[in-house]
Coordinates of C-alpha atoms and ligand atoms in Angstrom, one line a residue:
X830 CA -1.8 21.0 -8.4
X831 CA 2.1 20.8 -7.8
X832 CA 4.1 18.4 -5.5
X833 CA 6.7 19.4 -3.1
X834 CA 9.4 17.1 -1.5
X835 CA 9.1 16.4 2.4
X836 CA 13.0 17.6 2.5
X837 CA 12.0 21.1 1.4
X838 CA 15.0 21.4 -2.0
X839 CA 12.7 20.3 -5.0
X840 CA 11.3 23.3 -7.5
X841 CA 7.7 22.5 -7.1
X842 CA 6.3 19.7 -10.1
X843 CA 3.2 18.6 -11.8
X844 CA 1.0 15.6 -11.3
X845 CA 2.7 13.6 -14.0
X846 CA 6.3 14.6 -13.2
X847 CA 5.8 13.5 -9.4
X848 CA 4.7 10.0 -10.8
X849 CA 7.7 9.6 -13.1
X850 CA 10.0 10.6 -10.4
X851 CA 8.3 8.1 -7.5
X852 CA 11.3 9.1 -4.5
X853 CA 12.1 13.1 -4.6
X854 CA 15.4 13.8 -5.7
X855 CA 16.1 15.0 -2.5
X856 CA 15.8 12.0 -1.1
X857 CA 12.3 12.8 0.4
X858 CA 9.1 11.9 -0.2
X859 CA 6.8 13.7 -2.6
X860 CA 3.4 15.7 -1.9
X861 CA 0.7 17.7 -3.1
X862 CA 1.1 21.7 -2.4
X863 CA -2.4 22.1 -0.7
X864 CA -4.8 19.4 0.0
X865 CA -8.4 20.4 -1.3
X866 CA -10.8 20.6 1.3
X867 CA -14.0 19.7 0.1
X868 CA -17.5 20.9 2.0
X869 CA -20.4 18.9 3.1
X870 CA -22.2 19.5 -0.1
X871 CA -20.0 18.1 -2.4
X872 CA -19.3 14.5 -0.1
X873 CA -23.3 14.8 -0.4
X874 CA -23.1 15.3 -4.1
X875 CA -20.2 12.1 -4.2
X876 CA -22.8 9.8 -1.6
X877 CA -24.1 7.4 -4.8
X878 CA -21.5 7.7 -7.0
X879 CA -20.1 4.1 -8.9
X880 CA -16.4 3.6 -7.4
X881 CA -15.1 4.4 -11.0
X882 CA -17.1 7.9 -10.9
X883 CA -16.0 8.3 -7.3
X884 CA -12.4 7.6 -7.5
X885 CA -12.5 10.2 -11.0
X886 CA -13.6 13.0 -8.5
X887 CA -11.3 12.5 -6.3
X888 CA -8.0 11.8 -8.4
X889 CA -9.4 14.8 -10.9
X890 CA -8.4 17.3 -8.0
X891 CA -4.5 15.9 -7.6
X892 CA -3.9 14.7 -11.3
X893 CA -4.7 18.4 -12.7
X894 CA -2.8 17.9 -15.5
X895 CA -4.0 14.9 -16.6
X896 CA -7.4 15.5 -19.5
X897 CA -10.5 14.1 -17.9
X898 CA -11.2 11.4 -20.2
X899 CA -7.8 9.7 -20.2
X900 CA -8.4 9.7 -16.4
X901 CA -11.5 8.0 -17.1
X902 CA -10.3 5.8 -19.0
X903 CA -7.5 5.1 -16.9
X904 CA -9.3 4.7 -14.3
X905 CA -12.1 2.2 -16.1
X906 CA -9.4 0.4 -17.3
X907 CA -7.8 -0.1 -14.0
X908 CA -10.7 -1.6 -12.0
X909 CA -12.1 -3.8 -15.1
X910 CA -9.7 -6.3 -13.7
X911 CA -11.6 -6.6 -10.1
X912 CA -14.4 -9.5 -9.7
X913 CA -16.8 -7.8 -7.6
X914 CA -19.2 -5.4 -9.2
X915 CA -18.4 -2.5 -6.2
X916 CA -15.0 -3.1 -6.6
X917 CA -14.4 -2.5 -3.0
X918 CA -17.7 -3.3 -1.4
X919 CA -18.5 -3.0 2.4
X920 CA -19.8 -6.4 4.3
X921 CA -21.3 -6.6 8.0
X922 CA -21.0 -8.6 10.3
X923 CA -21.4 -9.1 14.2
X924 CA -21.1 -5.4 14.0
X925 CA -18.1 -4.8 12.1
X926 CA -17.9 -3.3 8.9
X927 CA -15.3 -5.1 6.6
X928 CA -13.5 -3.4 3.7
X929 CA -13.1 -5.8 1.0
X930 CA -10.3 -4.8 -0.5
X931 CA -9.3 -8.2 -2.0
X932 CA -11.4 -8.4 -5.4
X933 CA -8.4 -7.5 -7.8
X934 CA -6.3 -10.0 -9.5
X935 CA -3.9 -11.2 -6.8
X936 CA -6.1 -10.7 -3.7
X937 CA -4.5 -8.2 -1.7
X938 CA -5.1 -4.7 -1.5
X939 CA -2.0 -3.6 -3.2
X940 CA -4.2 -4.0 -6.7
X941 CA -6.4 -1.1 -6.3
X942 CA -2.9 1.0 -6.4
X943 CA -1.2 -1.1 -8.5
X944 CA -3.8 -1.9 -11.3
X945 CA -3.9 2.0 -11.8
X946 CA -0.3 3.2 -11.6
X947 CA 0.7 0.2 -13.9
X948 CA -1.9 1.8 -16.6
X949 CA -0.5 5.5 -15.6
X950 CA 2.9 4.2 -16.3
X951 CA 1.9 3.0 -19.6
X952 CA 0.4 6.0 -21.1
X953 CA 2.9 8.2 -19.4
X954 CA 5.8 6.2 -21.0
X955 CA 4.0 6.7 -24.1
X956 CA 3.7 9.9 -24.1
X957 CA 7.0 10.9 -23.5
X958 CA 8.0 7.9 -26.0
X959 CA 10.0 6.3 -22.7
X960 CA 10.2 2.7 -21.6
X961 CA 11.2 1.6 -18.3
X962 CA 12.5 -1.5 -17.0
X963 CA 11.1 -2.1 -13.1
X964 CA 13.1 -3.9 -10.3
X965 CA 12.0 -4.6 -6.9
X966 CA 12.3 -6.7 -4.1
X967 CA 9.5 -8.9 -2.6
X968 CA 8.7 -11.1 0.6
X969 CA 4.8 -11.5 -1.4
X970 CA 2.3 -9.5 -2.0
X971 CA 3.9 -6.5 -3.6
X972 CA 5.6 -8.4 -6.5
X973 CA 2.5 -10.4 -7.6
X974 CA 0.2 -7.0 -7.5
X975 CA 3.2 -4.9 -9.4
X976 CA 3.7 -7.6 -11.4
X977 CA 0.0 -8.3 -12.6
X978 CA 0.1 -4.1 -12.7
X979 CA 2.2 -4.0 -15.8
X980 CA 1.7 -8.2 -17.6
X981 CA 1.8 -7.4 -21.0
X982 CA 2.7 -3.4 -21.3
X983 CA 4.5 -2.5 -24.5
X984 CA 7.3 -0.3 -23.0
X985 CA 7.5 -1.9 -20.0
X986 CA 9.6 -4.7 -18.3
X987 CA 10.0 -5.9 -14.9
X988 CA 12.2 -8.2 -12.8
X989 CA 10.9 -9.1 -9.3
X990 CA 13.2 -11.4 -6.8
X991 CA 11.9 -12.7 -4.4
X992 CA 13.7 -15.0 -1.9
X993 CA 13.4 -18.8 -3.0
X994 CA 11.5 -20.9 -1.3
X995 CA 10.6 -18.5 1.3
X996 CA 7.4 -16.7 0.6
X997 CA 4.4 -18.8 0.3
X998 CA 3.6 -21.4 -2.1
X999 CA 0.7 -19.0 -3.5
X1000 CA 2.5 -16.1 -3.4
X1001 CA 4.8 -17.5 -5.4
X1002 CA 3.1 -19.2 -8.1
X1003 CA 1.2 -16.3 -8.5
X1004 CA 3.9 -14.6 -9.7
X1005 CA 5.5 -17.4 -11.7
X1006 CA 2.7 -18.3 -13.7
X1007 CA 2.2 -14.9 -15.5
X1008 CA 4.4 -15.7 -18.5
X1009 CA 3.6 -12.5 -20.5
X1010 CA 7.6 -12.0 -22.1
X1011 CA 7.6 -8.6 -20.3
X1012 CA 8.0 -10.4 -16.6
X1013 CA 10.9 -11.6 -15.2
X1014 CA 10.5 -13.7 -11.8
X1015 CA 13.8 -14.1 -10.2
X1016 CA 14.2 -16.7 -7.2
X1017 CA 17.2 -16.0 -5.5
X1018 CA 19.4 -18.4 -3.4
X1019 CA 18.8 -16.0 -0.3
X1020 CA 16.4 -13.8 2.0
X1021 CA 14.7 -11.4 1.6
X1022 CA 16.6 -8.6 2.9
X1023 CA 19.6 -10.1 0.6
X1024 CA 17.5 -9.2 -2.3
X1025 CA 16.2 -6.0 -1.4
X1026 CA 20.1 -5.0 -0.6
X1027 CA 20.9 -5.9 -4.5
X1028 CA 18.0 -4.2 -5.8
X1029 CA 19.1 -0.8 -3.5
X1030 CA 22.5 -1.5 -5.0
X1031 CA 21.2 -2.0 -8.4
X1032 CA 19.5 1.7 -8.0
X1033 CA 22.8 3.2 -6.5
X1034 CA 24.8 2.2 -9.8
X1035 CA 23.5 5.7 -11.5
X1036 CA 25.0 4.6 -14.9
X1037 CA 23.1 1.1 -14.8
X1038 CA 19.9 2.9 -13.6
X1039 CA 20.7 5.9 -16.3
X1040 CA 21.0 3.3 -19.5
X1041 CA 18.4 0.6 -18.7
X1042 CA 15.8 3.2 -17.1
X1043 CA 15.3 1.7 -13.6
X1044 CA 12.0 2.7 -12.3
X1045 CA 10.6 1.2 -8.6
X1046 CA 6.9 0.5 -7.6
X1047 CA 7.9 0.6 -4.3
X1048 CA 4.5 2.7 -2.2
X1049 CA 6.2 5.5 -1.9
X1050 CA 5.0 6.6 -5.6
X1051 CA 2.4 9.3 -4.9
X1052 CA -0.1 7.7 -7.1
X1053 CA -0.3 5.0 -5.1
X1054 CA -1.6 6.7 -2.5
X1055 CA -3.3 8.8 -4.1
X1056 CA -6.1 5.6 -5.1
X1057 CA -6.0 4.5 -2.0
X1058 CA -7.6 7.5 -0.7
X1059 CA -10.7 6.7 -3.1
X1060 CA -11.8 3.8 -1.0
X1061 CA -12.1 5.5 2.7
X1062 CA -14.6 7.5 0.7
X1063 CA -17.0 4.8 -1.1
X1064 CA -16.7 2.8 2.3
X1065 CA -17.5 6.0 4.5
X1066 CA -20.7 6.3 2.3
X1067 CA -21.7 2.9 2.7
X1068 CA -21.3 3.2 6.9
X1069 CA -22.0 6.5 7.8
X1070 CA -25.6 7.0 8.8
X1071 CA -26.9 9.7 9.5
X1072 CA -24.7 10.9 7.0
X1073 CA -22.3 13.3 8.1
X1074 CA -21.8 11.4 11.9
X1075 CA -18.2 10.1 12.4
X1076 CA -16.3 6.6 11.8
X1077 CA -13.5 5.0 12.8
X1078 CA -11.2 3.3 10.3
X1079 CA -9.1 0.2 11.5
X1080 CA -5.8 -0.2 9.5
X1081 CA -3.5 -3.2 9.3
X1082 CA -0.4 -1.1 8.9
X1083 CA 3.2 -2.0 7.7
X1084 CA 4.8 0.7 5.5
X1085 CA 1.8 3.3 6.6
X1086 CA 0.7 3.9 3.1
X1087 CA -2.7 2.4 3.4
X1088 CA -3.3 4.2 6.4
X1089 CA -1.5 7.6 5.4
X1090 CA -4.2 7.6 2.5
X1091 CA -7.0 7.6 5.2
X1092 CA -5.1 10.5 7.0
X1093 CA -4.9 12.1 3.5
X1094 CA -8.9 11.5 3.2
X1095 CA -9.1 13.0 6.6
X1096 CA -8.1 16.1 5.8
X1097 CA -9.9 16.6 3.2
X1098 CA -12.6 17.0 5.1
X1099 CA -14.2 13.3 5.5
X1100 CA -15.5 12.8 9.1
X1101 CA -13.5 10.2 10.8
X1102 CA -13.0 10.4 14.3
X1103 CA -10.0 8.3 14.5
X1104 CA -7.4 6.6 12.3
X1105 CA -6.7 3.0 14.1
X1106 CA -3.3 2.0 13.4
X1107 CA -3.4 -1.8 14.3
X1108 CA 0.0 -3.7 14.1
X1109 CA 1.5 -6.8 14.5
X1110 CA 4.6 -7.7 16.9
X1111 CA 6.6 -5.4 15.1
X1112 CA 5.0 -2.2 16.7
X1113 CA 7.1 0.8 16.4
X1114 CA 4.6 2.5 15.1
X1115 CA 2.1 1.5 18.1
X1116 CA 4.5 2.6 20.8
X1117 CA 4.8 5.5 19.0
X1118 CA 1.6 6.4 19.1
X1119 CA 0.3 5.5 22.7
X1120 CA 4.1 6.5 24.3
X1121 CA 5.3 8.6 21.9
X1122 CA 8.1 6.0 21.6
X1123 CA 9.6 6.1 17.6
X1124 CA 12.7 3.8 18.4
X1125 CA 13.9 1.4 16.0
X1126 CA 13.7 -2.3 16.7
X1127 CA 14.5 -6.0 15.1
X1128 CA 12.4 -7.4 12.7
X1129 CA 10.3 -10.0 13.9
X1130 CA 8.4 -13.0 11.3
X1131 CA 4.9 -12.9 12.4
X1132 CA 2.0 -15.3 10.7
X1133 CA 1.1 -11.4 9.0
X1134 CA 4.2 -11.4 7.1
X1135 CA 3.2 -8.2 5.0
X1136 CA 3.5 -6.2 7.7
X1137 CA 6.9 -6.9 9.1
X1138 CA 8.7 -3.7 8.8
X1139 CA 10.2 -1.4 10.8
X1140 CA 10.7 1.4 8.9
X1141 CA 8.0 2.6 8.0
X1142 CA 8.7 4.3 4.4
X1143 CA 5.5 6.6 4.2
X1144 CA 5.7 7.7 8.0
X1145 CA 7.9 10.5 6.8
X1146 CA 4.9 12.2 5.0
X1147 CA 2.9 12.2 7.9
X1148 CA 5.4 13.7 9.9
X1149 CA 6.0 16.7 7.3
X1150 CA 2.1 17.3 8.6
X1151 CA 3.2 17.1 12.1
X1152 CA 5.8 19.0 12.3
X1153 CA 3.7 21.8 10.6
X1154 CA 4.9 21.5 6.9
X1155 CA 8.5 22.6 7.9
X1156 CA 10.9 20.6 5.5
X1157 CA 13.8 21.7 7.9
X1158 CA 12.1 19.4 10.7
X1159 CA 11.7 16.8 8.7
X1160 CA 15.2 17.1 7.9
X1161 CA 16.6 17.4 11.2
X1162 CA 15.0 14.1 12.8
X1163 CA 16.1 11.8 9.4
X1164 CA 19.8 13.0 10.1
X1165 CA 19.8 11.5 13.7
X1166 CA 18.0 8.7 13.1
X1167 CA 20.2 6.2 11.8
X1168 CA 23.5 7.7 14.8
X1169 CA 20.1 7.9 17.3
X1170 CA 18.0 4.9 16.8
X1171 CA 15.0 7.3 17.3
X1172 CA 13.0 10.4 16.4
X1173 CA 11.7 12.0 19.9
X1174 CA 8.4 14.3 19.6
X1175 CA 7.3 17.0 21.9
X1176 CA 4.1 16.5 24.0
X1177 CA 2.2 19.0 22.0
X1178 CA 3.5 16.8 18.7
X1179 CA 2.4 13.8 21.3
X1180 CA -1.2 15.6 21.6
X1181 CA -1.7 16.3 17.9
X1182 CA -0.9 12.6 17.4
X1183 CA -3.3 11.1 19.9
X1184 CA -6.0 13.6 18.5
X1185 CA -6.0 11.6 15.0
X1186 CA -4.7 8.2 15.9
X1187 CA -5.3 5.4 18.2
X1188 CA -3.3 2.3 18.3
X1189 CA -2.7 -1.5 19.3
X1190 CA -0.5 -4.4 18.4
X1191 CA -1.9 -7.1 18.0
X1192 CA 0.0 -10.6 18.7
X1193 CA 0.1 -14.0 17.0
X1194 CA -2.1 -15.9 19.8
X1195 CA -4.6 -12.9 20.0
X1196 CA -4.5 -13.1 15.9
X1197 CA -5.1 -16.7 15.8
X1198 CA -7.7 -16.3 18.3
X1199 CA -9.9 -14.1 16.8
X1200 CA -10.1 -15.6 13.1
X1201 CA -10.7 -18.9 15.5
X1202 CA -13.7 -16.4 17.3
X1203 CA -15.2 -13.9 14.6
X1204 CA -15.2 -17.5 12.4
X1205 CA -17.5 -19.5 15.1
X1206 CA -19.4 -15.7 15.6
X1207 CA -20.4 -15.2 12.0
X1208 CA -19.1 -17.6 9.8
X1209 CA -16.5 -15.3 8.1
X1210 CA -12.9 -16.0 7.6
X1211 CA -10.7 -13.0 8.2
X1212 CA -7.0 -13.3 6.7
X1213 CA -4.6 -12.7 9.4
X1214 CA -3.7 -9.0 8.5
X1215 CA -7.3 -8.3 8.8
X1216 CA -7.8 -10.2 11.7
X1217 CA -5.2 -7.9 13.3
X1218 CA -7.3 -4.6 12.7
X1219 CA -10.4 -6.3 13.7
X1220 CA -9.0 -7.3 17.0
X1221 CA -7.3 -3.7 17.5
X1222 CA -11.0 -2.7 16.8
X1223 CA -12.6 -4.7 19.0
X1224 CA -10.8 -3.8 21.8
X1225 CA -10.4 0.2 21.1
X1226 CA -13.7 0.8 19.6
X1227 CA -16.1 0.8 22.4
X1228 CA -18.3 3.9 22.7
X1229 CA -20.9 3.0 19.7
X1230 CA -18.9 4.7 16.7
X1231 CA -18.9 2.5 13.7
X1232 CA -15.3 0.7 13.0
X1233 CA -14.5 0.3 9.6
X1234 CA -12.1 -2.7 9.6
X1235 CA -10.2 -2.6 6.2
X1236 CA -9.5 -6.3 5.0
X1237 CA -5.9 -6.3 3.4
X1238 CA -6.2 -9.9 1.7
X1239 CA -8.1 -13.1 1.1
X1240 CA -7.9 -15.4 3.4
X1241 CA -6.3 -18.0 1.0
X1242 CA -3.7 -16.1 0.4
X1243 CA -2.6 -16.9 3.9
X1244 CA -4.1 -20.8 4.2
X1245 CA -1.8 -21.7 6.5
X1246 CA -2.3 -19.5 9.5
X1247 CA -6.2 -19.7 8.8
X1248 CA -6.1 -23.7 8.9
X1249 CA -4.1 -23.1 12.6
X1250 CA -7.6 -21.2 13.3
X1251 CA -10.2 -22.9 12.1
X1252 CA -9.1 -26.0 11.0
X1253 CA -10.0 -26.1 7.6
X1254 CA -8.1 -24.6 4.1
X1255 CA -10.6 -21.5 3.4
X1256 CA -12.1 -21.4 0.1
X1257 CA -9.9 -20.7 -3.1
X1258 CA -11.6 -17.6 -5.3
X1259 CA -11.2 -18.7 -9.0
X1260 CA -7.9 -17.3 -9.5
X1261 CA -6.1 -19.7 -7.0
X1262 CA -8.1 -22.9 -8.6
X1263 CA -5.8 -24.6 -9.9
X1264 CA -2.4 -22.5 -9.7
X1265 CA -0.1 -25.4 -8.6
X1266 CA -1.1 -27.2 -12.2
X1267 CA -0.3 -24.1 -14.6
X1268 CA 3.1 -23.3 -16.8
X1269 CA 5.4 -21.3 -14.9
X1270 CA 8.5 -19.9 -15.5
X1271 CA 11.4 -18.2 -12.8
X1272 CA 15.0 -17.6 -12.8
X1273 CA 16.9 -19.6 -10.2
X1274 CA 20.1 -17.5 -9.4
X1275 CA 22.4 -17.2 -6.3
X1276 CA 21.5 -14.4 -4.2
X1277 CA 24.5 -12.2 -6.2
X1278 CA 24.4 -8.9 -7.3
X1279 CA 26.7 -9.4 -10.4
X1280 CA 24.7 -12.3 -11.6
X1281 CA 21.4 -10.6 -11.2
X1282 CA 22.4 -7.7 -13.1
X1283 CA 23.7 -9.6 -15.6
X1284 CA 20.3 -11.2 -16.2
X1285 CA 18.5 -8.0 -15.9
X1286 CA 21.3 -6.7 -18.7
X1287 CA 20.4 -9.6 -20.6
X1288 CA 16.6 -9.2 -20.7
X1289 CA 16.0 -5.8 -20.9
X1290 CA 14.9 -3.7 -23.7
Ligands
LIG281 C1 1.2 -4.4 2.3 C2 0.1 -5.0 3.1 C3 -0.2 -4.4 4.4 C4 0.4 -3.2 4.9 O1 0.1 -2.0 4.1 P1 1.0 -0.7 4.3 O2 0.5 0.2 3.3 O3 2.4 -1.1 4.0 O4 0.8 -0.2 5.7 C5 -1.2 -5.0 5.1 N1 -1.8 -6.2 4.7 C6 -1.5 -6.8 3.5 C7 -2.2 -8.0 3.2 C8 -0.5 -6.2 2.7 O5 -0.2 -6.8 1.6

């Protein structure tokens, strides 16, 4: 299988290549040539496989030049860290199915990517005798996942900022109390968008990216998505009944790589009847869905803080599907952007759209509300990123087809907006136990591009 770049100039690379390259070179995103269609024997074939055996069958036929058994292995490796037996099992309740896909080490779905590409790093830097030294930005959940992706990797190191003081207290202690020698937190005097501006200038300074071997985990790496797709299979075998009859995924969507990995699983042939891209107040991707409306807006802080974009970085691959694979299109409406403010769509594009997706945003009294509700219903906390599919869900999802609501984090990762809704600090999982008592160690440095290279200079190997 070879990848292609969304912006059309790339000669055509293998598996392993498009992982060490993350972003195209063209400064598009990457993509498999074909995407396998599978028939209804062999999803009858995959119905009872183990998640490990499942997500081998399904990575086997993108990572073709990768042997089978250091894919296994890979693989095994990669979800030995999770603490629930089904890795990402399926729970019911009141009628919605919840994807748990908070078992891995920092409780947020970013560990079923990250576990595995941290691993794929590894061996792949091995076998070409590389190292790599990581930087990245983070407002929470991507640093701690990346970072707990890569703890104690031989030819690995990486620096996360992250804005001090202004992600929460978890989120950051779960990044500061890894103290393998290979991780370097960095707390900068700043915001977040100050620190993702040094780390995009860090990458522009070709000769500082060239001798320290700057590499991003950033979710627009292929192989992120690509493990994603695995669990819209194991959860579609747990729901569907008879087997064969059509679901409807909810999706908490920011960057729209979770969700873009259901579209991916879609076309391969699993029966979903729509893709429900649920948002918070920052909804360009609602409105563009339900008024074909892609115009760029302000960020706004919502109590779902992971999902405060407005650029969605993924939405590019999606459109490379709409506009019929044409890299020229794809082309065309990323020039005017940035001049335009906007990408317009035709209404048969609109139609197309509206056949796969539906979509809602979801606001901070409605998500409130319903952790308040589903909590008094059933006696489940949702985390508020969840809470935000499960409302979209509730209100979309009306004609009897089972809603898969995918459950992005733990609820205690989040404690505060929970306590607004129920009153009480959920439950810490025994990862959290603890956390504010361990060793920790972070860099406190002004939010200054010279002084955090300097530090990264200083550290690297
Ligand atoms: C990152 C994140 C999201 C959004 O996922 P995308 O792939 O960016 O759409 C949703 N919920 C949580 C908890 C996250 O950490």
């Amino acid at each position: 299988m070879n990848y292609i770049s969304t912006r059309g100039t790339i000669t055509p690379i293998g598996f392993k290549d498009a992982v060490m390259m993350g972003l195209a070179t063209d400064g598009g995103l990457l993509l498999p040539e074909t995407i396998p269609a599978l028939d209804r024997s062999t999803l009858e074939a995959w119905r009872t496989l183990s998640y490990q055996e499942l997500a081998f069958n399904v990575m086997s036929l993108f990572a073709t030049d990768m042997p089978a058994g250091d894919l296994k292995r890979l693989i095994d490796t990669s979800y030995a860290t999770f603490t629930h037996a089904e890795i990402t099992p399926v729970v019911k309740k009141d009628g919605v199915h919840i994807l748990e896909l908070f078992h891995g080490p920092t409780l947020a779905f970013k560990d079923v990517a990250l576990q595995f590409l941290g691993n794929l790093f590894e061996y792949l830097l091995k076998e070409r005798g590389e190292r790599m030294n990581i930087v990245g930005a983070t407002s929470g959940d991507t640093g701690s996942a990346a970072i707990y992706g890569v703890r104690g990797k031989e030819n690995i190191n990486i620096f996360i900022l992250h804005p001090h003081g202004k992600t929460s207290p978890v989120q950051a202690l779960q990044m500061t109390t890894v103290l393998d020698p290979n991780v370097h937190n960095i707390a900068a005097r700043g915001t977040f968008d100050d620190c993702q501006n040094i780390v995009k200038s860090l990458f522009n300074d070709l000769p500082f990216k060239e001798r320290y071997a700057l590499g991003a985990v950033n979710s627009i790496n292929w192989a992120r998505v690509l493990a994603q797709v695995v669990y819209y299979f194991y959860a579609y075998f747990r729901v569907a009944e008879p087997f064969g009859s059509e679901v409807v995924f909810s999706v908490p969507t920011g960057n729209f790589g979770d969700i873009f990995a259901g579209y991916v699983a879609k076309r391969m042939g699993l029966p979903v009847q729509k893709l429900l891209l649920a948002t918070n107040e920052n909804n360009i991707l609602a409105r563009f869905v339900t008024e074909g409306d892609y115009s760029l807006g302000d960020v706004v802080p919502t109590v779902s803080p992971s999902m405060d974009i407005q650029l969605a970085s993924n939405f590019e691959r999606y459109l490379f599907y709409l506009f019929d694979e044409d890299p020229a299109r794809v082309c065309q409406a990323f020039a005017a952007l940035p001049t335009k403010g906007r990408i317009d769509f035709s209404p048969a594009e609109m139609a197309r759209v509206r056949d796969e997706f539906i979509s809602r945003s979801v606001n901070e009294t409605e998500t409130i509300e319903t952790i308040s509700s589903f909590h008094a219903e059933t006696g489940y906390i949702l985390d508020p990123h969840t809470a935000v599919g499960v409302k979209a869900a509730r209100e979309l999802v009306t004609d009897g087809t089972p809603a898969i609501c995918l459950a992005t984090a733990h609820p205690a990762k989040f404690a505060e907006a929970v306590v607004r809704a129920v009153g009480f600090e959920p439950p810490r999982p025994a990862s959290l136990e603890g956390i504010e008592q361990l060793p920790s160690r972070c860099q406190l440095l002004d939010a200054d591009r010279d002084s955090i290279k300097a530090f990264i200079e200083e550290k690297a190997r």
